[in-house]
Coordinates of C-alpha atoms in Angstrom, one line a residue:
Chain V
M125 CA 0.0 0.0 0.0
D126 CA 1.6 3.2 -1.1
F127 CA -0.8 5.9 0.0
S128 CA 1.7 8.7 0.1
S129 CA 2.6 8.2 -3.6
L130 CA -1.0 8.2 -4.6
I131 CA -1.9 11.3 -2.6
D132 CA 1.3 13.1 -3.6
Q133 CA 0.7 12.6 -7.3
I134 CA -3.1 12.5 -7.3
G135 CA -3.5 15.0 -10.2
E136 CA -1.0 13.1 -12.4
H137 CA -2.7 9.8 -11.6
T138 CA -6.1 11.2 -12.3
A139 CA -5.0 12.6 -15.6
N140 CA -3.6 9.2 -16.6
G141 CA -6.7 7.5 -15.5
L142 CA -9.0 9.8 -17.4
T143 CA -6.9 9.3 -20.6
K144 CA -7.1 5.5 -20.2
G145 CA -10.8 5.8 -19.4
A146 CA -11.6 8.0 -22.4
I147 CA -10.4 5.2 -24.7
Y148 CA -12.5 2.6 -22.8
A149 CA -15.5 4.9 -23.0
L150 CA -15.3 5.3 -26.8
V151 CA -15.1 1.6 -27.3
A152 CA -17.8 1.0 -24.7
L153 CA -20.2 3.0 -26.9
G154 CA -20.1 0.3 -29.5
Y155 CA -21.2 -2.4 -27.0
T156 CA -23.9 -0.2 -25.6
L157 CA -25.4 0.9 -28.9
V158 CA -25.6 -2.6 -30.3
Y159 CA -26.9 -3.9 -26.9
G160 CA -29.5 -1.2 -26.7
V161 CA -31.0 -2.1 -30.1
L162 CA -30.4 -5.8 -30.4
R163 CA -29.9 -7.0 -26.8
L164 CA -26.7 -8.6 -28.1
I165 CA -23.2 -8.4 -26.6
N166 CA -21.1 -8.0 -29.7
F167 CA -17.9 -9.7 -28.6
A168 CA -16.4 -9.0 -32.0
H169 CA -16.4 -5.3 -31.1
S170 CA -12.9 -5.6 -29.5
E171 CA -11.6 -6.6 -32.9
V172 CA -13.4 -3.7 -34.6
F173 CA -11.1 -1.5 -32.5
M174 CA -8.0 -3.7 -33.3
V175 CA -8.6 -3.3 -37.1
G176 CA -8.7 0.5 -36.6
T177 CA -5.2 0.5 -35.0
W178 CA -3.8 -1.4 -38.0
A179 CA -5.4 1.1 -40.4
V180 CA -3.4 3.8 -38.6
L181 CA -0.2 1.9 -39.0
G182 CA -1.1 1.3 -42.7
V183 CA -1.5 5.0 -43.5
Y184 CA 1.7 5.9 -41.7
T185 CA 3.6 3.2 -43.6
V186 CA 2.2 4.2 -47.0
L187 CA 3.0 7.8 -46.4
G188 CA 6.4 7.1 -44.8
A189 CA 5.4 9.3 -41.9
T190 CA 7.8 9.0 -38.9
G191 CA 8.6 11.0 -35.8
G192 CA 11.0 13.2 -37.8
S193 CA 8.6 14.1 -40.6
G194 CA 7.7 17.7 -41.3
V195 CA 4.7 19.4 -39.9
G196 CA 2.7 19.2 -43.1
L197 CA 3.2 15.5 -43.5
V198 CA 2.4 14.9 -39.8
I199 CA -0.9 16.7 -40.1
L200 CA -1.8 15.0 -43.3
A201 CA -0.8 11.6 -42.0
T202 CA -2.7 12.0 -38.7
A203 CA -5.8 13.2 -40.4
L204 CA -5.7 10.4 -43.0
A205 CA -5.0 7.9 -40.3
A206 CA -7.9 9.0 -38.2
L207 CA -10.2 8.8 -41.3
A208 CA -8.8 5.4 -42.2
A209 CA -9.3 4.1 -38.7
V210 CA -12.9 5.3 -38.6
V211 CA -13.7 3.8 -42.0
A212 CA -11.9 0.5 -41.3
S213 CA -13.5 0.0 -37.9
A214 CA -17.0 1.0 -39.1
S215 CA -16.7 -1.3 -42.2
T216 CA -15.5 -4.2 -40.0
A217 CA -18.5 -3.7 -37.7
L218 CA -20.9 -3.5 -40.6
I219 CA -19.4 -6.6 -42.3
V220 CA -19.8 -8.6 -39.1
E221 CA -23.4 -7.5 -38.9
R222 CA -24.2 -8.3 -42.5
V223 CA -22.3 -11.5 -42.8
A224 CA -22.9 -13.0 -39.4
Y225 CA -25.8 -11.5 -37.4
R226 CA -28.3 -10.6 -40.1
P227 CA -28.7 -14.1 -41.5
L228 CA -29.2 -15.4 -37.9
R229 CA -31.9 -12.7 -37.3
K230 CA -33.7 -13.8 -40.4
K231 CA -33.8 -17.3 -39.1
N232 CA -34.9 -16.2 -35.6
A233 CA -31.9 -17.8 -34.0
P234 CA -31.9 -18.0 -30.1
P235 CA -29.6 -15.5 -28.2
L236 CA -27.0 -18.1 -27.4
I237 CA -26.3 -18.7 -31.1
F238 CA -25.6 -15.0 -31.5
L239 CA -23.2 -15.0 -28.6
I240 CA -21.3 -17.9 -30.0
T241 CA -21.2 -16.3 -33.4
A242 CA -19.9 -13.1 -31.9
I243 CA -17.1 -14.9 -30.2
G244 CA -16.4 -16.8 -33.5
C245 CA -16.2 -13.5 -35.4
S246 CA -13.8 -12.2 -32.9
L247 CA -11.5 -15.2 -33.3
V248 CA -11.7 -15.0 -37.1
L249 CA -10.6 -11.4 -37.0
V250 CA -7.8 -12.0 -34.5
E251 CA -6.4 -14.9 -36.6
L252 CA -6.6 -12.8 -39.8
F253 CA -4.1 -10.3 -38.4
G254 CA -2.2 -12.8 -36.2
H255 CA -1.8 -15.5 -38.8
V256 CA -3.5 -15.4 -42.2
F257 CA -2.2 -11.9 -43.2
R258 CA 1.3 -13.0 -42.2
V259 CA 1.2 -16.0 -44.5
F260 CA 0.2 -13.7 -47.4
F261 CA 1.9 -10.4 -46.7
G262 CA 4.5 -11.2 -44.0
P263 CA 5.4 -8.9 -41.2
P264 CA 4.3 -6.7 -39.5
F265 CA 1.3 -9.0 -39.4
G266 CA 1.7 -11.9 -37.0
R267 CA 1.7 -12.4 -33.3
A268 CA 4.5 -9.9 -32.3
L269 CA 3.9 -6.5 -30.8
V270 CA 4.2 -3.9 -33.5
S271 CA 5.4 -0.3 -32.8
I272 CA 3.6 2.5 -34.5
P273 CA 5.6 5.7 -35.3
S274 CA 5.0 8.5 -32.8
L275 CA 4.4 11.5 -35.1
I276 CA 3.8 14.0 -32.5
D277 CA 6.2 14.4 -29.6
T278 CA 4.7 14.3 -26.1
E279 CA 4.9 17.7 -24.5
V280 CA 3.7 19.2 -21.3
W281 CA 0.9 21.6 -22.1
L282 CA -0.3 22.4 -18.7
D283 CA 2.1 22.6 -15.8
L284 CA 0.2 22.8 -12.5
G285 CA 3.1 22.3 -10.0
K286 CA 3.0 18.7 -9.1
T287 CA 0.7 17.8 -12.0
S288 CA 1.7 18.2 -15.6
I289 CA -0.8 17.5 -18.3
T290 CA 0.6 16.4 -21.7
N291 CA -0.7 17.3 -25.1
M292 CA -1.6 13.7 -25.7
Q293 CA -3.7 13.4 -22.6
I294 CA -5.6 16.5 -23.7
I295 CA -6.1 15.3 -27.3
V296 CA -7.4 11.9 -26.1
V297 CA -9.8 13.2 -23.5
V298 CA -11.1 16.2 -25.5
G299 CA -11.3 14.0 -28.7
A300 CA -13.3 11.4 -26.8
V301 CA -15.7 13.9 -25.1
V302 CA -16.3 15.7 -28.4
M303 CA -17.2 12.4 -30.1
M304 CA -19.5 11.4 -27.3
V305 CA -21.4 14.7 -27.3
A306 CA -21.8 14.5 -31.0
L307 CA -23.2 10.9 -30.8
D308 CA -25.5 11.8 -27.9
T309 CA -26.8 14.8 -29.8
F310 CA -27.3 12.7 -32.9
V311 CA -29.3 10.1 -31.0
N312 CA -31.4 12.5 -29.1
K313 CA -32.0 15.3 -31.5
T314 CA -32.2 13.9 -35.1
R315 CA -34.9 12.0 -36.9
L316 CA -32.6 9.0 -37.5
G317 CA -31.5 9.1 -33.9
R318 CA -35.1 9.0 -32.8
G319 CA -35.5 6.0 -35.0
V320 CA -32.7 4.3 -33.2
R321 CA -34.3 5.1 -29.8
A322 CA -37.6 3.8 -31.1
V323 CA -36.2 0.5 -32.2
A324 CA -34.4 0.2 -28.8
Q325 CA -37.6 0.8 -26.9
D326 CA -40.0 -1.4 -29.0
P327 CA -38.9 -2.8 -32.4
D328 CA -42.4 -3.8 -33.5
T329 CA -44.0 -0.4 -32.8
A330 CA -41.0 1.3 -34.4
A331 CA -41.8 -0.7 -37.6
L332 CA -45.4 0.5 -37.3
M333 CA -44.0 4.1 -37.5
G334 CA -42.3 3.3 -40.7
V335 CA -38.8 2.7 -39.2
N336 CA -36.8 0.3 -41.2
Q337 CA -35.3 -1.9 -38.5
D338 CA -32.4 -3.3 -40.6
R339 CA -31.3 0.2 -41.5
V340 CA -31.3 1.2 -37.9
I341 CA -29.3 -1.8 -37.0
M342 CA -26.7 -1.1 -39.7
L343 CA -26.5 2.5 -38.6
V344 CA -25.9 1.4 -35.0
F345 CA -23.0 -0.9 -36.1
I346 CA -21.5 1.9 -38.2
L347 CA -21.8 4.4 -35.4
G348 CA -20.3 2.0 -32.8
G349 CA -17.5 1.1 -35.3
A350 CA -16.7 4.7 -36.0
M351 CA -16.4 5.4 -32.3
A352 CA -14.0 2.4 -32.0
G353 CA -12.1 3.9 -34.9
V354 CA -11.7 7.2 -33.1
A355 CA -10.6 5.2 -30.0
A356 CA -8.0 3.4 -32.2
I357 CA -6.3 6.6 -33.6
L358 CA -6.3 8.2 -30.1
Y359 CA -4.9 5.0 -28.6
T360 CA -2.1 4.6 -31.2
M361 CA -1.1 8.3 -30.8
N362 CA -0.8 7.8 -27.1
Y363 CA 0.7 4.4 -26.7
D364 CA 2.4 3.9 -30.1
I365 CA 1.7 0.2 -30.4
T366 CA -0.6 -2.4 -31.8
K367 CA -0.9 -6.2 -31.8
F368 CA -3.1 -8.8 -33.3
D369 CA -4.9 -9.3 -30.0
I370 CA -4.7 -5.8 -28.7
G371 CA -8.5 -5.6 -28.8
F372 CA -9.0 -8.3 -26.2
L373 CA -8.2 -6.6 -23.0
I374 CA -9.4 -3.2 -24.1
G375 CA -12.6 -4.9 -25.3
V376 CA -13.1 -6.6 -22.0
K377 CA -12.4 -3.4 -20.1
A378 CA -14.7 -1.3 -22.4
F379 CA -17.5 -3.9 -21.9
T380 CA -16.9 -3.6 -18.2
A381 CA -17.2 0.1 -18.5
A382 CA -20.4 -0.2 -20.4
V383 CA -21.9 -2.5 -17.7
L384 CA -20.6 -0.3 -15.0
G385 CA -22.3 2.8 -16.4
G386 CA -25.4 1.0 -17.3
I387 CA -25.4 -1.0 -20.6
G388 CA -27.6 0.5 -23.3
N389 CA -27.0 4.0 -21.9
L390 CA -24.7 6.2 -23.9
R391 CA -23.8 8.6 -21.1
G392 CA -23.3 5.6 -18.8
A393 CA -20.5 4.4 -21.2
L394 CA -18.7 7.7 -20.6
V395 CA -19.2 7.6 -16.8
G396 CA -18.2 3.9 -16.6
G397 CA -15.2 4.3 -18.9
L398 CA -13.7 7.3 -17.0
L399 CA -14.4 5.7 -13.6
L400 CA -12.8 2.5 -14.6
G401 CA -9.7 4.2 -16.0
V402 CA -9.2 6.2 -12.9
V403 CA -9.8 3.2 -10.6
E404 CA -7.2 1.2 -12.5
V405 CA -4.5 3.8 -12.3
Y406 CA -5.1 4.5 -8.6
S407 CA -5.0 0.8 -7.7
S408 CA -1.9 0.2 -9.7
T409 CA -0.2 3.0 -7.7
L410 CA -1.6 1.8 -4.4
F411 CA -0.7 -1.8 -4.8
S412 CA 1.2 -2.6 -8.0
S413 CA 0.3 -2.7 -11.7
N414 CA -0.4 -6.5 -11.3
W415 CA -3.5 -5.5 -9.3
E416 CA -5.0 -3.1 -11.7
D417 CA -7.2 -5.6 -13.5
V418 CA -8.3 -7.3 -10.3
T419 CA -9.3 -4.0 -8.8
A420 CA -11.2 -3.0 -11.9
F421 CA -13.4 -6.1 -11.7
V422 CA -13.8 -5.9 -8.0
V423 CA -15.3 -2.5 -8.5
L424 CA -17.6 -3.8 -11.2
I425 CA -18.8 -6.6 -8.9
L426 CA -19.4 -4.2 -6.0
V427 CA -21.3 -1.7 -8.2
L428 CA -23.4 -4.5 -9.6
M429 CA -24.2 -6.0 -6.2
F430 CA -25.7 -2.7 -5.1
R431 CA -26.9 -1.4 -8.5
P432 CA -27.5 -4.3 -11.0
T433 CA -28.5 -1.9 -13.8
G434 CA -25.2 0.0 -13.5
I435 CA -24.5 3.5 -12.3
L436 CA -26.9 5.4 -14.6
G437 CA -29.1 2.4 -15.4
E438 CA -31.8 2.9 -18.0
S439 CA -31.7 1.8 -21.6
L440 CA -30.7 3.5 -24.8
G441 CA -34.3 4.1 -25.6
K442 CA -34.9 5.9 -22.3
A443 CA -31.6 7.7 -22.0
R444 CA -32.4 11.4 -22.5
A445 CA -31.9 14.7 -21.1
Chain W
M64 CA -61.7 -0.9 -52.9
L65 CA -59.2 0.5 -50.4
L66 CA -58.3 -2.8 -48.6
Q67 CA -58.9 -6.4 -49.4
L68 CA -58.0 -9.4 -47.4
E69 CA -58.3 -12.6 -49.4
D70 CA -58.2 -15.9 -47.6
V71 CA -55.7 -14.8 -45.1
V72 CA -54.2 -17.5 -43.0
L73 CA -52.0 -16.6 -40.1
A74 CA -50.3 -19.0 -37.7
Y75 CA -48.1 -18.8 -34.7
G76 CA -45.9 -21.8 -35.0
K77 CA -48.3 -24.7 -35.5
I78 CA -51.3 -22.9 -34.1
E79 CA -53.5 -21.3 -36.7
A80 CA -55.1 -18.0 -35.5
L81 CA -56.8 -17.0 -38.7
H82 CA -58.2 -19.6 -41.0
G83 CA -58.8 -17.9 -44.3
L84 CA -60.1 -14.5 -43.6
T85 CA -61.8 -12.4 -46.3
I86 CA -62.5 -8.8 -45.5
D87 CA -62.8 -5.6 -47.5
V88 CA -62.9 -1.9 -46.7
E89 CA -64.2 0.7 -49.1
E90 CA -62.8 4.2 -49.2
G91 CA -64.5 6.5 -46.6
E92 CA -66.0 3.7 -44.6
V93 CA -65.7 2.9 -40.9
V94 CA -65.5 -0.9 -40.7
A95 CA -65.6 -2.7 -37.4
L96 CA -64.3 -6.1 -36.6
I97 CA -65.9 -7.5 -33.4
G98 CA -65.4 -10.7 -31.6
A99 CA -64.6 -12.2 -28.2
N100 CA -61.1 -12.5 -26.7
G101 CA -59.0 -14.9 -28.8
A102 CA -61.2 -14.6 -31.8
G103 CA -58.3 -13.4 -33.9
K104 CA -58.9 -9.6 -33.8
T105 CA -55.4 -8.6 -32.9
S106 CA -54.0 -11.2 -35.3
T107 CA -56.0 -9.6 -38.1
M108 CA -54.4 -6.2 -37.3
R109 CA -51.0 -7.8 -37.2
A110 CA -51.6 -9.3 -40.6
V111 CA -52.9 -6.1 -42.1
S112 CA -50.2 -3.9 -40.6
G113 CA -47.4 -6.3 -41.5
V114 CA -46.1 -6.9 -38.0
R115 CA -46.5 -10.6 -38.8
G116 CA -46.2 -12.3 -42.1
I117 CA -49.1 -14.5 -43.2
Q118 CA -48.9 -18.1 -44.3
S119 CA -51.2 -17.9 -47.2
G120 CA -53.7 -15.5 -48.9
R121 CA -53.3 -12.0 -50.1
I122 CA -53.5 -8.5 -48.7
I123 CA -54.3 -5.8 -51.3
F124 CA -54.2 -2.2 -50.5
Q125 CA -55.2 0.4 -53.1
G126 CA -55.1 -2.3 -55.8
E127 CA -51.5 -3.2 -54.9
D128 CA -50.5 -6.5 -53.4
V129 CA -48.7 -5.6 -50.2
T130 CA -48.6 -9.2 -48.8
K131 CA -44.8 -9.4 -49.0
L132 CA -44.1 -5.8 -47.7
R133 CA -42.7 -5.3 -44.3
A134 CA -44.6 -3.2 -41.7
D135 CA -42.5 -0.1 -42.3
Q136 CA -43.0 -0.3 -46.0
R137 CA -46.8 -0.5 -45.6
V138 CA -46.7 2.7 -43.5
R139 CA -45.2 4.4 -46.5
K140 CA -48.1 3.1 -48.6
G141 CA -50.6 4.8 -46.2
L142 CA -51.5 2.2 -43.6
S143 CA -51.2 3.2 -40.0
L144 CA -51.9 1.2 -36.9
A145 CA -52.6 2.4 -33.3
P146 CA -51.7 -0.8 -31.6
E147 CA -53.6 -2.4 -28.7
G148 CA -52.9 -1.3 -25.1
R149 CA -49.8 0.5 -24.3
G150 CA -48.3 0.6 -27.8
I151 CA -46.6 3.9 -27.3
F152 CA -42.9 4.7 -26.7
P153 CA -42.9 5.0 -22.9
G154 CA -39.5 6.7 -22.6
M155 CA -40.3 9.5 -25.1
T156 CA -42.4 12.6 -24.5
V157 CA -45.8 13.1 -26.0
V158 CA -44.3 15.3 -28.7
E159 CA -41.6 12.8 -29.5
N160 CA -44.2 10.1 -29.8
L161 CA -46.2 12.2 -32.2
D162 CA -43.0 13.0 -34.1
M163 CA -42.4 9.2 -34.5
G164 CA -45.8 9.0 -36.1
A165 CA -44.6 11.3 -38.8
Y166 CA -41.3 9.5 -39.2
T167 CA -41.8 8.7 -42.9
R168 CA -42.9 12.2 -43.8
R169 CA -40.7 15.0 -45.2
D170 CA -43.4 17.7 -45.7
K171 CA -42.7 19.7 -42.5
P172 CA -45.4 22.4 -42.8
E173 CA -48.0 19.7 -43.4
V174 CA -46.7 17.8 -40.4
G175 CA -47.1 21.0 -38.4
K176 CA -50.8 21.1 -39.5
D177 CA -51.3 17.5 -38.4
F178 CA -49.8 18.4 -35.0
D179 CA -52.5 21.1 -34.6
R180 CA -55.2 18.7 -35.8
V181 CA -54.2 16.0 -33.2
F182 CA -54.0 18.6 -30.4
D183 CA -57.4 19.8 -31.6
L184 CA -58.9 16.3 -31.4
F185 CA -57.1 15.6 -28.1
P186 CA -56.7 18.8 -26.1
R187 CA -55.4 16.6 -23.3
L188 CA -52.3 15.8 -25.3
N189 CA -51.7 19.5 -25.9
E190 CA -51.6 20.0 -22.1
R191 CA -49.0 17.2 -21.7
R192 CA -46.7 17.9 -24.6
K193 CA -43.5 17.5 -22.6
Q194 CA -44.7 14.6 -20.4
I195 CA -42.9 11.3 -20.6
A196 CA -45.5 9.1 -22.2
G197 CA -45.0 6.1 -19.9
T198 CA -46.1 8.2 -16.9
M199 CA -49.6 9.1 -18.4
S200 CA -52.9 7.3 -17.6
G201 CA -54.2 4.5 -19.7
G202 CA -56.7 6.8 -21.4
E203 CA -54.1 9.4 -22.3
Q204 CA -51.8 6.7 -23.7
Q205 CA -54.6 5.5 -25.8
M206 CA -55.3 9.0 -27.1
L207 CA -51.6 9.3 -27.8
A208 CA -51.5 6.0 -29.7
I209 CA -54.4 7.2 -32.0
G210 CA -53.0 10.7 -32.4
R211 CA -49.6 9.2 -33.3
A212 CA -51.2 6.9 -35.9
L213 CA -52.9 10.0 -37.4
M214 CA -49.5 11.8 -37.7
A215 CA -48.7 9.5 -40.6
R216 CA -51.7 11.0 -42.4
P217 CA -52.9 7.5 -43.3
K218 CA -55.3 6.5 -46.1
L219 CA -56.4 3.8 -43.8
L220 CA -56.3 4.1 -40.0
L221 CA -56.2 0.8 -38.1
L222 CA -57.4 0.9 -34.5
D223 CA -56.8 -2.1 -32.3
E224 CA -59.1 -2.2 -29.3
P225 CA -59.2 1.6 -28.7
S226 CA -61.5 1.1 -25.7
M227 CA -59.4 -1.5 -23.9
G228 CA -59.0 -0.9 -20.2
L229 CA -60.8 2.4 -20.3
A230 CA -63.6 3.7 -18.0
P231 CA -67.1 3.9 -19.7
M232 CA -66.9 7.7 -19.9
L233 CA -63.6 7.6 -21.7
I234 CA -64.8 4.9 -24.1
Q235 CA -67.7 7.2 -25.1
Q236 CA -65.2 10.0 -25.6
I237 CA -62.7 8.0 -27.6
F238 CA -65.4 6.7 -30.0
T239 CA -66.8 10.2 -30.5
I240 CA -63.3 11.3 -31.5
I241 CA -63.0 8.3 -33.9
T242 CA -66.3 9.3 -35.5
E243 CA -64.9 12.8 -35.9
I244 CA -61.7 11.5 -37.5
A245 CA -63.9 9.5 -40.0
E246 CA -66.0 12.6 -40.8
Q247 CA -62.7 14.4 -41.6
G248 CA -62.2 11.9 -44.3
T249 CA -60.0 9.1 -43.0
T250 CA -61.1 5.5 -43.6
I251 CA -61.0 3.4 -40.5
L252 CA -60.8 -0.3 -39.7
V253 CA -61.5 -0.8 -36.0
V254 CA -61.2 -3.9 -34.0
E255 CA -63.3 -3.9 -30.8
Q256 CA -64.5 -6.0 -28.0
N257 CA -67.0 -3.4 -27.0
A258 CA -69.5 -4.4 -29.7
K259 CA -72.2 -1.9 -28.8
Q260 CA -70.0 1.1 -29.3
A261 CA -68.3 -0.3 -32.4
L262 CA -71.5 -1.4 -34.1
S263 CA -73.3 1.9 -33.5
R264 CA -70.4 3.9 -35.0
A265 CA -69.5 1.6 -37.9
D266 CA -70.9 1.7 -41.5
R267 CA -70.3 -2.0 -41.7
A268 CA -69.0 -4.7 -39.5
Y269 CA -67.7 -8.3 -39.5
V270 CA -68.1 -10.7 -36.6
L271 CA -65.1 -12.8 -36.0
E272 CA -65.2 -16.2 -34.2
T273 CA -62.1 -18.4 -33.6
G274 CA -60.3 -17.1 -36.7
R275 CA -63.3 -17.1 -39.1
I276 CA -65.8 -14.5 -40.2
V277 CA -69.3 -15.8 -39.1
K278 CA -71.4 -12.8 -40.0
T279 CA -71.3 -9.5 -41.8
G280 CA -73.6 -6.6 -42.3
T281 CA -74.2 -2.9 -41.6
G282 CA -73.6 -1.8 -38.1
A283 CA -77.3 -1.1 -37.6
D284 CA -78.4 -4.5 -38.9
L285 CA -76.0 -6.3 -36.6
L286 CA -77.1 -4.3 -33.6
D287 CA -80.6 -5.6 -34.2
D288 CA -79.5 -9.2 -34.9
P289 CA -80.8 -11.3 -32.0
S290 CA -77.9 -13.7 -32.0
I291 CA -75.4 -10.8 -32.0
R292 CA -77.4 -9.2 -29.2
E293 CA -77.2 -12.3 -27.2
A294 CA -73.6 -13.2 -27.8
Y295 CA -72.0 -9.7 -27.8
L296 CA -74.3 -7.2 -26.3
G297 CA -75.4 -9.1 -23.3
V298 CA -79.1 -8.8 -24.1
A299 CA -81.4 -11.7 -24.7

């Protein structure tokens, strides 16, 4: 137990925790959106994030962007990488929906079949990057950790005495919050968003209003995928790595964050993600980094014991101002 | 002919709920479908609205075969259903629910007029614009369901048990409004357990028993029919 270190550096640890948590929150949105509309835990969502990180690496490689590149190239490469990550992740999510889930829906498959299919999709995607692509294209595909060039140097932007906030931390947290506000506004204020909420509340009645359910489901996968793509660019900018199975632990944590905040609730994903990130960093300081996952799940279990619907509870359909 | 059902068979798994139903509705009419619990009234509404696919037969709307169309596609053709009971979006406000009713429409100024029309028909909803629909009384929710169905500006309004669970006063009120909607020019197919109200307001009616039409006639004729009086009106 190292209380003094935690207290002494509380600002620093909180900033680290929020940065971590913002990534969890963005990925958590994908779980929560799909769950809200389909009551399905899309276990392939962790790989939707993973594909996004590889898209970032792909763009940097093609453009030859590295840490020493000029400002113009850095801006271009970052913007293109962000776009590529969003497109790659959203497409992956959409393909999984069209190829795997929709045919099952048409056959009225029971929920367990969806769950197993989701795990299957996750494994297929992992093995594509961990094995199949290596056979065809060679490295960097495969099972090794891959480093991604760090285009922007980490600098201290805010010096508050004991606490110094870096540019990366600000970019990650601000980026994540902006995306969340945009998504929340879309779902609550637009016609299509209202369609999403209608399907989440009552699919049959939504159809009676003229809402095309398949289109709403596709939209939800695209939105969730796009958010995972944003998470991917922010993650790679901050941590400079990827791996074939990088989605696994982040996916599990993001799913935890979604449940913690109240699955099906967009704002719950934000609350759950940030809380989980902070708890993890605090606990790794208090005990050791080996304890961070344990603590995260202990918190989840405690919250669910006293509030089974998560911190904010409510469903996507009901979540509103 | 606005709507025709030809030999419609609908089954839930192996259990057949409708055994070859043939019904038609002319433009401008109010047609009632009466019957006891489990006679197949709601199943008929599901078949017409497209919430459930049918096993055989055809559904023709405005001369077009809509049998294979999904529910949301039929809304675009001009069919709008106010579902039975609490078929509203409980987590949305009154205005949001009405907005959902106009989901398929792009003609904003006309949608605005229909908002006024619905608030005219149901002043109660006007008072409760911002209220979360799930917190309203059963009668208010029923009004909302009908108002929301009108927001689609349908050619045919389908009403599933508009009187269900309501106090007698309120039933009277709802049916008066239904008559008003019909007089404004909307064709209505209404399914009802309250045979007396339905028959006295309808131009024509069908009597449904265990998934089959057993009788048909004008509302007035059926009101006078001794067997109907005994079975559905509680008078010998």
